[in-house]
Amino acid sequence: MLDLDRWQEIAHTLGRHKLRTTLTAFGVFWGIFMLVLLLGAGNSLKQDALSRFGASTNTIYLWAGRPTQLPYQGFAKGRRVGLNISDRDYLRQNLHGAELVLEQNQLGGWQADQYIVRNGKSGSYQTTGAHAETALLEGFVAIKGRFLNVLDYTERRKVAVIGDEVYSDLFDKDEDPIGQSLEIGGLYFKIVGVFAPSIPSENTRRDSQSIRIPNSTLRHAFNQLGWIGSMRIKPKEGVSAIALEQQALSLLKELHHIHPDEKAAIGHYNSEKDYLKVMSLFTGLQAFSWFVAIGTLLAGVIGVGNIMLIVVKERTREIGLRKALGATRWSVLSLIIQEALVITTLAGYTGLVAGVAMLELFSSIIEAGGIPGFGVPSIDFSTALSALAILVFSGLLAAWLPARKAAAVNPITALQDD
């Protein structure tokens, strides 16, 4: 393989038929190029789709739903069932697959904004109850100060953390907000931190424009003791959120005397269902990309194989002379295999580099323009290694039949051939 004369001979052979070599190599180039582009585009769409989930890929949401449609255990239909703090406690005690069960209230009701004024600057922001675990559950990171902690909740402290856009709206640049007060609903809260979503999602802007205070403080200070707005449940590691959701609904239906077949008395949403659907969709898309690209690559490999058969036919006398002068079977085999590997490897590697360069170009365009519906296109290292492995295998596949034919040449017959 390191014989310099052998490589010079291969270069000379390929150089004698430049157009034929180029057209043959193009099929391999195009197959690898399309593989990289298709996988990169698939990853781009996948990133955008998954970003909509943020950190909530398996979170269960429960809230008070519509009036009951079925009578049950002496209760007439048309009954509206609200959630309260005892429901949270009941689930914490009986929903054994849950790691977290957190209640959440919101000042003014669902998605209602509070008008906040500070030093002549103002804005309307959602004020939502939170817990120490909210940062983990929703993927928040403190960029100044800290997030809420357990003592803030248990002691019902009048403290607040504000989203990064709230900070930009209400404070001067480089002004330290920590320790300063903010009037919310007629009460003053001390700011202990500024947070931002750590994982971009479709809720990023809404979260950045929100204010979080301890949910216990919100319920007591703003007369929401009789009810909770919603609950969020995080399963333990290895527990299916889909199964846990059904367990939670069954427990609440039993507790509130709701018919087991009731569909909407308790509102619910499970992000794991949509997450698994998206993952399944993109697994299929990735498989389709591999199928199309490998089909294209296979066409190129067949082209290389056909050309190598022609090369063997053209060089029959030469191969016969080599064998007559003592060339071994392996020597002839390796010569043809090396020629095919040179074509496929150079063409494939060029296709790989060109594909990655094209993805980088698309990436810069997307990042600069913020094109909706697309994430940053990329392929991972394992995919690149797989592509290189395909290249080597393709070269061997393309060379095997012509190489065997060359090795089987009879020297006497070849030298007698006109």
XYZ file of C-alpha atoms in Angstrom:
418
model
C 0.000 0.000 0.000
C 2.981 2.341 0.584
C 4.711 1.473 -2.712
C 5.434 4.854 -4.357
C 5.671 3.308 -7.813
C 2.255 1.731 -7.335
C 0.685 5.101 -6.457
C 2.364 6.797 -9.413
C 1.001 4.087 -11.667
C -2.517 4.567 -10.290
C -2.272 8.342 -10.774
C -1.082 7.847 -14.352
C -3.889 5.379 -15.129
C -6.610 7.653 -13.756
C -5.047 10.704 -15.397
C -5.171 9.147 -18.870
C -8.990 9.232 -18.762
C -9.719 12.429 -16.837
C -13.301 12.892 -18.052
C -14.228 9.269 -17.421
C -12.666 9.350 -13.955
C -14.384 12.644 -13.083
C -17.837 11.517 -14.206
C -17.420 8.226 -12.371
C -16.316 9.954 -9.168
C -19.217 12.411 -9.354
C -21.746 9.698 -8.518
C -19.940 8.918 -5.261
C -19.445 12.628 -4.534
C -23.142 13.326 -5.010
C -24.234 10.431 -2.793
C -22.132 11.573 0.181
C -22.989 15.229 -0.460
C -26.729 14.454 -0.410
C -26.337 12.301 2.707
C -24.711 15.168 4.621
C -27.245 17.732 3.375
C -30.284 15.572 4.110
C -29.095 14.614 7.601
C -28.099 18.215 8.350
C -31.472 19.538 7.186
C -33.236 16.859 9.226
C -31.276 17.850 12.329
C -32.164 21.494 11.672
C -35.883 20.743 11.610
C -35.512 18.426 14.610
C -33.757 21.088 16.689
C -36.503 23.591 15.967
C -39.249 21.086 16.796
C -37.598 19.957 20.038
C -36.872 23.549 21.080
C -40.618 24.033 21.430
C -40.565 21.647 24.379
C -37.711 23.427 26.170
C -36.939 21.482 29.345
C -40.476 20.045 29.528
C -40.114 16.852 27.535
C -42.065 14.688 30.006
C -44.032 17.093 32.201
C -47.676 16.463 33.107
C -50.007 19.474 33.467
C -53.354 19.298 35.298
C -55.994 22.006 35.751
C -59.726 22.434 36.424
C -61.614 21.428 33.301
C -65.148 21.695 31.969
C -68.345 20.766 33.862
C -68.945 17.033 34.215
C -70.950 15.330 31.478
C -71.881 12.167 33.393
C -73.709 11.713 36.728
C -71.812 9.615 39.258
C -72.253 8.397 42.859
C -75.258 10.649 43.489
C -73.708 13.742 41.884
C -75.567 15.240 38.930
C -73.844 16.142 35.704
C -72.857 19.757 35.078
C -70.698 19.916 38.220
C -67.476 21.927 37.918
C -64.564 20.458 39.863
C -61.839 22.828 41.026
C -58.373 21.913 42.250
C -57.090 22.847 45.689
C -53.996 22.349 47.817
C -55.359 19.104 49.291
C -55.349 17.614 45.776
C -51.642 18.353 45.528
C -51.012 16.741 48.915
C -53.095 13.704 47.944
C -51.081 13.169 44.767
C -47.798 13.613 46.617
C -48.819 10.830 48.995
C -50.369 8.411 46.501
C -48.754 9.049 43.110
C -45.661 6.941 43.769
C -44.059 7.376 40.348
C -43.854 11.154 40.699
C -40.638 12.967 41.566
C -42.302 16.398 41.823
C -45.904 17.534 42.242
C -46.044 21.334 42.249
C -49.034 23.646 42.383
C -49.069 26.935 40.506
C -51.240 30.025 40.766
C -51.127 33.195 38.710
C -51.968 36.716 39.744
C -55.079 37.857 37.886
C -55.800 34.424 36.402
C -54.483 32.432 33.433
C -52.037 34.474 31.305
C -53.206 37.763 32.866
C -50.650 40.587 32.930
C -49.877 42.969 35.769
C -48.982 46.561 35.004
C -45.684 47.332 36.746
C -44.211 50.833 37.163
C -40.704 51.587 38.423
C -38.868 54.929 38.278
C -40.815 56.134 35.273
C -40.417 52.833 33.406
C -43.331 50.461 33.020
C -44.554 47.276 31.407
C -47.172 44.528 31.630
C -45.912 41.167 32.844
C -47.332 37.864 34.011
C -46.784 37.251 37.716
C -46.744 33.542 38.456
C -46.214 31.437 41.555
C -43.069 29.323 41.612
C -41.046 26.896 43.727
C -37.381 26.170 44.280
C -37.783 23.257 41.834
C -39.363 25.426 39.119
C -35.945 26.362 37.725
C -35.167 22.671 37.131
C -38.636 21.813 35.836
C -38.881 24.694 33.360
C -35.196 25.063 32.494
C -34.443 28.470 34.053
C -30.978 29.727 34.955
C -30.183 32.657 37.262
C -28.085 35.255 35.414
C -28.045 37.654 38.378
C -28.526 36.787 42.031
C -30.400 33.536 42.632
C -33.657 31.760 41.946
C -36.298 31.116 44.608
C -35.390 28.614 47.325
C -37.242 26.387 49.790
C -37.216 28.984 52.592
C -38.799 31.570 50.297
C -41.700 29.158 49.867
C -42.064 27.810 53.416
C -41.722 31.259 55.041
C -43.922 32.958 52.408
C -41.322 35.616 51.796
C -42.156 38.666 49.693
C -39.338 38.101 47.223
C -39.335 37.945 43.442
C -37.184 36.849 40.532
C -37.681 38.659 37.247
C -37.174 37.569 33.647
C -34.261 39.014 31.704
C -36.554 41.138 29.505
C -38.328 42.532 32.575
C -34.907 43.569 33.858
C -34.081 45.241 30.525
C -37.407 47.118 30.530
C -37.428 48.369 34.115
C -33.746 48.898 34.930
C -30.951 50.944 33.436
C -28.083 49.169 31.744
C -25.595 47.782 34.314
C -27.959 48.737 37.171
C -27.953 46.132 39.941
C -31.533 44.962 40.607
C -30.693 42.694 43.545
C -32.229 43.962 46.771
C -34.399 46.568 45.077
C -38.173 46.594 45.487
C -40.895 46.112 42.930
C -44.577 46.882 43.503
C -46.801 44.004 42.417
C -50.545 44.137 42.999
C -50.170 46.822 45.667
C -47.495 44.934 47.630
C -43.726 45.398 47.558
C -41.447 42.482 46.747
C -37.662 42.416 47.063
C -35.858 41.274 43.917
C -33.435 38.426 44.633
C -32.531 37.382 41.097
C -32.858 37.691 37.341
C -33.494 34.509 35.358
C -33.521 33.448 31.720
C -34.587 30.249 29.945
C -31.549 28.003 29.528
C -33.148 26.100 26.641
C -34.842 28.144 23.892
C -38.494 27.185 23.345
C -41.705 28.666 21.991
C -42.316 30.021 25.528
C -38.924 31.731 25.785
C -40.209 35.265 25.258
C -43.187 34.774 27.561
C -40.931 33.407 30.314
C -38.410 36.220 29.842
C -41.245 38.719 30.289
C -42.577 37.163 33.495
C -42.105 37.627 37.226
C -41.965 34.685 39.632
C -42.802 34.876 43.328
C -43.215 32.027 45.851
C -46.535 30.321 45.149
C -47.288 30.157 48.868
C -46.854 33.938 49.090
C -49.065 34.504 46.055
C -51.879 32.339 47.432
C -51.856 33.977 50.877
C -51.158 37.576 49.868
C -53.628 37.716 46.981
C -56.541 35.734 48.430
C -56.127 32.522 46.423
C -56.136 30.095 49.364
C -59.285 28.298 48.240
C -57.914 27.009 44.973
C -54.875 26.343 42.825
C -54.635 27.195 39.149
C -52.804 24.105 37.949
C -50.387 21.354 38.896
C -47.171 20.228 37.271
C -45.934 16.675 37.734
C -42.458 15.405 36.880
C -42.041 11.597 36.749
C -39.185 9.788 38.432
C -36.347 8.548 36.255
C -37.530 5.646 34.123
C -41.246 6.222 34.784
C -43.479 6.835 31.769
C -45.225 10.192 31.939
C -48.049 8.749 29.838
C -48.801 6.022 32.396
C -48.297 8.427 35.311
C -50.784 10.879 33.804
C -53.480 8.206 33.750
C -52.719 7.278 37.367
C -52.990 10.926 38.440
C -56.308 11.370 36.620
C -57.697 8.175 38.166
C -56.709 9.313 41.662
C -58.286 12.750 41.232
C -61.460 11.314 39.698
C -61.799 8.937 42.634
C -61.158 11.745 45.126
C -63.716 14.104 43.558
C -66.330 11.441 42.705
C -65.974 11.900 38.962
C -67.084 9.144 36.578
C -64.067 7.115 35.334
C -65.162 7.703 31.711
C -65.319 11.478 32.126
C -62.971 13.055 29.566
C -62.722 16.776 30.296
C -63.677 17.415 33.924
C -59.965 17.622 34.730
C -57.901 19.326 32.057
C -54.625 17.608 31.302
C -51.679 17.738 28.955
C -48.685 15.451 28.743
C -45.681 16.823 26.867
C -44.162 13.330 26.579
C -46.840 12.273 24.079
C -45.975 15.070 21.674
C -42.263 14.638 22.344
C -42.381 10.948 21.414
C -44.403 11.741 18.282
C -41.802 14.287 17.196
C -38.934 11.889 17.927
C -40.686 9.128 15.964
C -41.269 11.482 13.032
C -37.632 12.516 12.848
C -36.392 8.957 13.301
C -38.391 8.098 10.190
C -37.101 11.187 8.398
C -33.522 10.263 9.255
C -34.047 6.703 8.008
C -35.522 8.076 4.770
C -32.519 10.403 4.366
C -30.122 7.476 4.748
C -32.184 5.420 2.295
C -32.178 8.135 -0.388
C -28.508 9.019 0.071
C -27.294 5.413 0.140
C -29.406 4.670 -2.937
C -27.698 7.558 -4.720
C -24.317 6.416 -3.433
C -25.008 2.867 -4.575
C -25.655 4.150 -8.085
C -22.264 5.851 -7.957
C -20.610 2.692 -6.673
C -22.128 0.667 -9.505
C -20.717 3.252 -11.890
C -17.274 2.856 -10.347
C -17.562 -0.923 -10.598
C -18.548 -0.757 -14.259
C -15.671 1.569 -15.060
C -13.234 -0.731 -13.265
C -14.547 -3.654 -15.326
C -13.818 -1.622 -18.454
C -10.352 -0.821 -17.083
C -9.685 -4.519 -16.492
C -10.850 -5.319 -20.027
C -8.596 -2.611 -21.499
C -5.593 -3.795 -19.480
C -6.028 -7.538 -19.984
C -2.753 -7.897 -21.924
C -0.916 -5.777 -19.327
C -2.300 -7.875 -16.468
C -1.397 -11.059 -18.327
C 2.157 -9.800 -18.821
C 2.431 -8.953 -15.111
C 1.334 -12.454 -14.162
C 3.693 -13.998 -16.716
C 6.550 -12.057 -15.114
C 5.639 -13.397 -11.669
C 2.998 -11.024 -10.293
C 0.968 -12.728 -7.573
C -2.825 -12.952 -7.436
C -2.833 -10.535 -4.465
C -0.664 -8.059 -6.365
C -3.233 -7.859 -9.168
C -6.167 -7.777 -6.729
C -4.642 -4.971 -4.666
C -3.885 -2.876 -7.762
C -7.523 -2.806 -8.905
C -8.825 -2.369 -5.342
C -6.485 0.569 -4.765
C -7.613 2.279 -7.957
C -11.278 1.949 -6.965
C -10.552 3.099 -3.401
C -8.748 6.182 -4.705
C -11.754 7.169 -6.812
C -14.374 6.534 -4.109
C -12.359 7.943 -1.200
C -11.329 11.170 -2.923
C -14.800 11.708 -4.376
C -16.547 10.798 -1.129
C -14.273 12.888 1.067
C -14.766 15.847 -1.271
C -18.526 15.321 -1.022
C -18.286 15.171 2.773
C -16.285 18.402 2.972
C -18.576 20.140 0.467
C -21.651 19.013 2.408
C -20.279 20.265 5.732
C -19.283 23.563 4.082
C -22.810 23.949 2.715
C -24.268 23.264 6.172
C -21.981 25.919 7.645
C -23.213 28.388 5.024
C -26.843 27.586 5.812
C -26.048 27.809 9.529
C -24.647 31.329 9.208
C -27.673 32.410 7.143
C -30.130 30.956 9.670
C -28.316 32.446 12.670
C -28.114 35.864 11.015
C -31.692 35.926 9.764
C -33.399 33.873 12.438
C -35.384 31.885 9.852
C -38.467 30.473 11.627
C -38.984 26.723 11.503
C -35.282 25.861 11.284
C -32.586 25.237 13.853
C -28.866 25.224 13.162
C -28.134 22.467 10.580
C -25.414 20.051 11.654
C -24.253 16.454 11.627
C -22.634 14.823 14.627
C -19.213 13.190 14.759
C -20.601 9.647 14.723
C -22.499 10.413 11.514
C -19.316 11.703 9.884
C -17.500 8.511 10.925
C -20.371 6.451 9.517
C -20.085 8.317 6.221
C -16.346 7.613 6.093
C -16.976 3.939 6.831
C -19.499 3.870 3.987
C -16.855 5.366 1.710
C -14.348 2.618 2.447
C -16.966 -0.096 2.135
C -18.216 1.428 -1.127
C -14.704 1.414 -2.558
C -14.194 -2.227 -1.646
C -17.613 -3.137 -3.020
C -16.939 -1.328 -6.288
C -13.551 -2.997 -6.697
C -14.290 -6.552 -5.647
C -15.791 -7.976 -8.847
C -13.358 -6.235 -11.251
C -10.423 -7.196 -9.012
C -11.471 -10.861 -8.987
C -11.844 -10.777 -12.756
C -8.384 -9.266 -13.112
C -6.851 -11.826 -10.752
C -8.435 -14.635 -12.774
C -6.812 -13.534 -16.063
C -4.917 -16.369 -17.737
C -1.488 -15.027 -18.791
C -1.271 -17.178 -21.927
C -4.761 -16.273 -23.116
C -4.199 -12.599 -22.301
C -0.925 -12.409 -24.242
C -2.551 -14.061 -27.257
C -5.451 -11.556 -27.153
C -5.386 -8.998 -29.925
